[in-house]
mmCIF file of C-alpha atoms in Angstrom:
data_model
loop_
_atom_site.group_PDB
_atom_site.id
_atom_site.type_symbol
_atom_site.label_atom_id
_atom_site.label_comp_id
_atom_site.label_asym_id
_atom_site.label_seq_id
_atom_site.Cartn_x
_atom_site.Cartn_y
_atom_site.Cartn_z
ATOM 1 C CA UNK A 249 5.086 -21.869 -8.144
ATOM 2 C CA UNK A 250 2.264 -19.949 -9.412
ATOM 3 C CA UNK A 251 2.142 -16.342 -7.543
ATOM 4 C CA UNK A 252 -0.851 -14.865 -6.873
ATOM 5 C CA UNK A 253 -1.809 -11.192 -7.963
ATOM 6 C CA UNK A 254 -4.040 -8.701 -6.281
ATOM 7 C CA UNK A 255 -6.942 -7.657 -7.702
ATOM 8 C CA UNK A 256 -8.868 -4.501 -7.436
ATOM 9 C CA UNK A 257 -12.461 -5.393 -7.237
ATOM 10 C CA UNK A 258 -13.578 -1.681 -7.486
ATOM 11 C CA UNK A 259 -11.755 -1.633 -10.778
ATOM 12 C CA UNK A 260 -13.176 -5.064 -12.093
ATOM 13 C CA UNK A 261 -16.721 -4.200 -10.894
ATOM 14 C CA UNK A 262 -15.992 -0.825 -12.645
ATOM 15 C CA UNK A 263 -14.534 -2.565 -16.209
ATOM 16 C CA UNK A 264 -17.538 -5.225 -16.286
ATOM 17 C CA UNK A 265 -20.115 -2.457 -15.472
ATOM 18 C CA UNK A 266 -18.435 -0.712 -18.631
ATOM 19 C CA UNK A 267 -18.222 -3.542 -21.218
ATOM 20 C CA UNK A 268 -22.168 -4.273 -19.886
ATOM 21 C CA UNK A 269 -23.277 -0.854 -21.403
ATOM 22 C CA UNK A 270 -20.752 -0.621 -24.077
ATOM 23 C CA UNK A 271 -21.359 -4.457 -25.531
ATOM 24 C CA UNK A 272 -24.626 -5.336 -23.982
ATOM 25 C CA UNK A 273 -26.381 -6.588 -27.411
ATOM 26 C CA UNK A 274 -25.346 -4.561 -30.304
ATOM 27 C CA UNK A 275 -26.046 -0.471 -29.329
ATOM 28 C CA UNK A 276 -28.547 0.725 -31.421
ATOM 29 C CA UNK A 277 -28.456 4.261 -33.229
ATOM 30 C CA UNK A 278 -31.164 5.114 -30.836
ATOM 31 C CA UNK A 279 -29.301 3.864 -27.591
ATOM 32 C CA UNK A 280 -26.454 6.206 -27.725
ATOM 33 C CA UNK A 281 -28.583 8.978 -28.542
ATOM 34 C CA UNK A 282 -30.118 8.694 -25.100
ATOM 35 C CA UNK A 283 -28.723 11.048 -22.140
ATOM 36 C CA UNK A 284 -28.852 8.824 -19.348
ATOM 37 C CA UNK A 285 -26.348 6.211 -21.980
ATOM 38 C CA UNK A 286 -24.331 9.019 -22.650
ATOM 39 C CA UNK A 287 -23.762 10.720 -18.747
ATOM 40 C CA UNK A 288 -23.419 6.540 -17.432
ATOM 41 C CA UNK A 289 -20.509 6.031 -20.358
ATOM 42 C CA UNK A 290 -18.834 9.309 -19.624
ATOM 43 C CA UNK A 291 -18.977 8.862 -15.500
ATOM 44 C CA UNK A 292 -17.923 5.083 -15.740
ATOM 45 C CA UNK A 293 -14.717 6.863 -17.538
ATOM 46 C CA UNK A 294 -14.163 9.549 -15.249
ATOM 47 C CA UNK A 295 -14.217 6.758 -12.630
ATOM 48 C CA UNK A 296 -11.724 4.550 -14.231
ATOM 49 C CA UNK A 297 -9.261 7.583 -14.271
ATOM 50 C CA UNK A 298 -9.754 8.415 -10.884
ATOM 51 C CA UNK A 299 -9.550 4.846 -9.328
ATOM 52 C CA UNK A 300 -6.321 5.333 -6.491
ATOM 53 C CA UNK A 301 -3.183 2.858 -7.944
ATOM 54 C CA UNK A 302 -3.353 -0.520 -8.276
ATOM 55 C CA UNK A 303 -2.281 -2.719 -4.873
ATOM 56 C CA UNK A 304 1.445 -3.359 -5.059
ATOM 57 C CA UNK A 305 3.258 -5.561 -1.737
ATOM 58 C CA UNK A 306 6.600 -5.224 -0.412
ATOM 59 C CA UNK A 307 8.285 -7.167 -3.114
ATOM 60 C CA UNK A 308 7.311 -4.247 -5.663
ATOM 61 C CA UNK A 309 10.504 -2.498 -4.220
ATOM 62 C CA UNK A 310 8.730 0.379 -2.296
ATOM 63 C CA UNK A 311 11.296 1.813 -0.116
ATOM 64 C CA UNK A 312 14.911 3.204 -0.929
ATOM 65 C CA UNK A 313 17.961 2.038 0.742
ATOM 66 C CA UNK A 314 18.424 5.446 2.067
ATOM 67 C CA UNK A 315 15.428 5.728 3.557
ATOM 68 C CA UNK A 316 16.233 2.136 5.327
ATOM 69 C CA UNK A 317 19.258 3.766 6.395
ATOM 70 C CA UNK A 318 17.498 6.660 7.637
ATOM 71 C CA UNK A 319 15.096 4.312 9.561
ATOM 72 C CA UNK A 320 18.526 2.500 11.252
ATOM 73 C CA UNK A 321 19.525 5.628 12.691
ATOM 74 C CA UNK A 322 15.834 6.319 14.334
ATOM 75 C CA UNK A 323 15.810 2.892 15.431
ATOM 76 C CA UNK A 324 19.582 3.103 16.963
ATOM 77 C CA UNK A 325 18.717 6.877 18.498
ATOM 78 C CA UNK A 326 15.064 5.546 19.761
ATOM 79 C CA UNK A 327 13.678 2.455 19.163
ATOM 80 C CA UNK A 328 17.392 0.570 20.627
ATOM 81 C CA UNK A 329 16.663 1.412 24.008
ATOM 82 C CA UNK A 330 13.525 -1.420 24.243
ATOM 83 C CA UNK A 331 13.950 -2.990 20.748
ATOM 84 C CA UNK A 332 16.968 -5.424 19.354
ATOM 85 C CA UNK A 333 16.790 -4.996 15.331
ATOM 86 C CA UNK A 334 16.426 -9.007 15.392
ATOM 87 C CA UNK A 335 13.376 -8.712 17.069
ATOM 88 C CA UNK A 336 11.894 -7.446 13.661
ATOM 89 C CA UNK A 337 12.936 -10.368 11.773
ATOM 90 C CA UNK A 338 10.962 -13.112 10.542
ATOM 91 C CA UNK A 339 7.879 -13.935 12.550
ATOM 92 C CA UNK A 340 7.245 -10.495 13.106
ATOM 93 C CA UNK A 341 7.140 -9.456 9.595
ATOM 94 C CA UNK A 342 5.038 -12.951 9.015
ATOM 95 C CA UNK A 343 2.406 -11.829 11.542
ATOM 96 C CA UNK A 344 1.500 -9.046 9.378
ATOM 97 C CA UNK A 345 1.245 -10.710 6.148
ATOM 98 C CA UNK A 346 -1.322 -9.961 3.977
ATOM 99 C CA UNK A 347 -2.066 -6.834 6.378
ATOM 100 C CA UNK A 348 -1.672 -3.245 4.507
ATOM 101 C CA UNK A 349 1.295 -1.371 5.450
ATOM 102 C CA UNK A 350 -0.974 1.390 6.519
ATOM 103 C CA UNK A 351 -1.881 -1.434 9.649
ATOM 104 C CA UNK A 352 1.237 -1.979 10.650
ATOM 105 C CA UNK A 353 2.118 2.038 10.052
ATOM 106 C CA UNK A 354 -1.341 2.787 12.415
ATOM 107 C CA UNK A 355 0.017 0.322 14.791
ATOM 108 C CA UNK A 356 3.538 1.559 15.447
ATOM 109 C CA UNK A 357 2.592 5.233 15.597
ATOM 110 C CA UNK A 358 0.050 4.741 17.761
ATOM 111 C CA UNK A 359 1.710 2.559 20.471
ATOM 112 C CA UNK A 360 5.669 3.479 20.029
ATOM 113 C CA UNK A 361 7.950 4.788 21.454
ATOM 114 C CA UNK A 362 6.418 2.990 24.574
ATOM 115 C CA UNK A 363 7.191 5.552 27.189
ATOM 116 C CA UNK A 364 5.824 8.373 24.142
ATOM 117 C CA UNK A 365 3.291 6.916 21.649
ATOM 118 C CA UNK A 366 3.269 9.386 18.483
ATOM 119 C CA UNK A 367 5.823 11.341 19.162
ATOM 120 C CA UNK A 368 7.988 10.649 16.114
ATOM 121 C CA UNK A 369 7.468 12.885 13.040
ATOM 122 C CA UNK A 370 4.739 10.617 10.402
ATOM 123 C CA UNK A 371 8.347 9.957 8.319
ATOM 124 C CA UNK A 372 10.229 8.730 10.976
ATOM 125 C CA UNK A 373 8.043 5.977 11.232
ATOM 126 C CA UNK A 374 7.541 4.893 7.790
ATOM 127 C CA UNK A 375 11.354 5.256 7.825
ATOM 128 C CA UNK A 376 11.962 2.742 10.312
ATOM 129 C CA UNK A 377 9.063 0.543 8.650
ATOM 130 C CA UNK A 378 11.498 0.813 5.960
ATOM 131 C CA UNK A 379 14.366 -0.391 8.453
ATOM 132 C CA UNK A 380 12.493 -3.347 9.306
ATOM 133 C CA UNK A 381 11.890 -4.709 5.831
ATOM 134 C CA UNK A 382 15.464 -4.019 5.355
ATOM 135 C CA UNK A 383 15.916 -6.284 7.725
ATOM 136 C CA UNK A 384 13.864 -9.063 6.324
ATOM 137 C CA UNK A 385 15.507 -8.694 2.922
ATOM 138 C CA UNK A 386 12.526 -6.634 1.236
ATOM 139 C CA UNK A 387 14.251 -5.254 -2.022
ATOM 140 C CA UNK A 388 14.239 -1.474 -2.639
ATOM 141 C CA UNK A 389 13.124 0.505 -5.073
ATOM 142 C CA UNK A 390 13.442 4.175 -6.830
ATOM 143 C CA UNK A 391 10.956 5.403 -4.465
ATOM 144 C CA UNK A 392 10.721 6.487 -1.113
ATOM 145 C CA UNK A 393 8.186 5.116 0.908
ATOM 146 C CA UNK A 394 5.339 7.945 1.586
ATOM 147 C CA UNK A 395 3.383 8.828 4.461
ATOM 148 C CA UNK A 396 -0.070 9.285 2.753
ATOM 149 C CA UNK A 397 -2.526 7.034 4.101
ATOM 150 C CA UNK A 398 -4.330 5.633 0.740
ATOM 151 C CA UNK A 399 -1.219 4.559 -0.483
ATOM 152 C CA UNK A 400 0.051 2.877 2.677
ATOM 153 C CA UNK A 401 -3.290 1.400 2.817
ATOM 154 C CA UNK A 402 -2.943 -0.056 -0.984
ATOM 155 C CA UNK A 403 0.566 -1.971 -0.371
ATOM 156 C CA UNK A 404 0.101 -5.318 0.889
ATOM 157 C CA UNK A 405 2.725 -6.723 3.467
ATOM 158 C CA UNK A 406 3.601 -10.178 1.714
ATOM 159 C CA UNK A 407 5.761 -12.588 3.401
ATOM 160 C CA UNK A 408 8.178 -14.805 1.457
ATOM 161 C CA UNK A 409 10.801 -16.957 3.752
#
């Protein structure tokens, strides 16, 4: 079955603006020699390079098994009390699909633990996050999964049963 791929408009938008003023009819020796064609080709590059990441989902392998690990013990020491670990399997991973992990990240740390609503350290959470896609068979990766909101916000939650 054909899987679909993110896209990053910005970054399209940005490459067609590009090709536009680089291929636009054939440049003449004139056009180039112009300021305004010069500073839009250098700050369409300068853009390109500082563009965040591409969007990556779940299945990219974006937690370690460690840090799932890590997550089980906050879950056991915290989130156990209220929460049975197959609570957080299936349909309420599906729920958030297609959702950013920097939703679901918002959402937890915002609201939980019930009786204390943010009182977990920013890791703790994404840790557990980390837990929970554990426990939906998410593979892991080389990299911990990072508290820093733009690249929550760029990894898409992506369901597969």
């Amino acid at each position: 079955m054909a899987r679909l791929v993110p896209v990053d408009i910005q970054q399209l938008e940005l490459d067609i603006g590009v090709q536009r003023i680089l291929y636009a009819g054939a440049p003449t020796e004139n056009t180039m020699r112009t300021p305004i064609a010069w500073t839009v080709l250098f700050f369409s590059i300068a853009l390109t390079i500082s563009l965040p990441a591409q969007t990556r989902t779940l299945q990219d392998g974006v937690f370690t098994e460690e840090q799932a690990r890590r997550g089980e013990a906050v879950h056991d020491g915290v989130c156990l009390e209220c929460h049975e670990p197959d609570e957080f399997i299936g349909s309420f991973l599906q729920s958030w699909s297609g959702a950013p992990v920097s939703m679901l990240f918002d959402e937890v740390s915002a609201l939980m633990p019930e009786d204390r609503p943010g009182t977990l350290r920013p890791q703790e959470y994404v840790d557990v996050l980390a837990y929970i896609f554990s426990l939906n068979g998410i593979p892991t990766g080389a990299e911990e999964l990072g508290t820093d909101p733009e690249v929550l916000q760029n990894i898409i939650i992506e369901w597969e049963n």
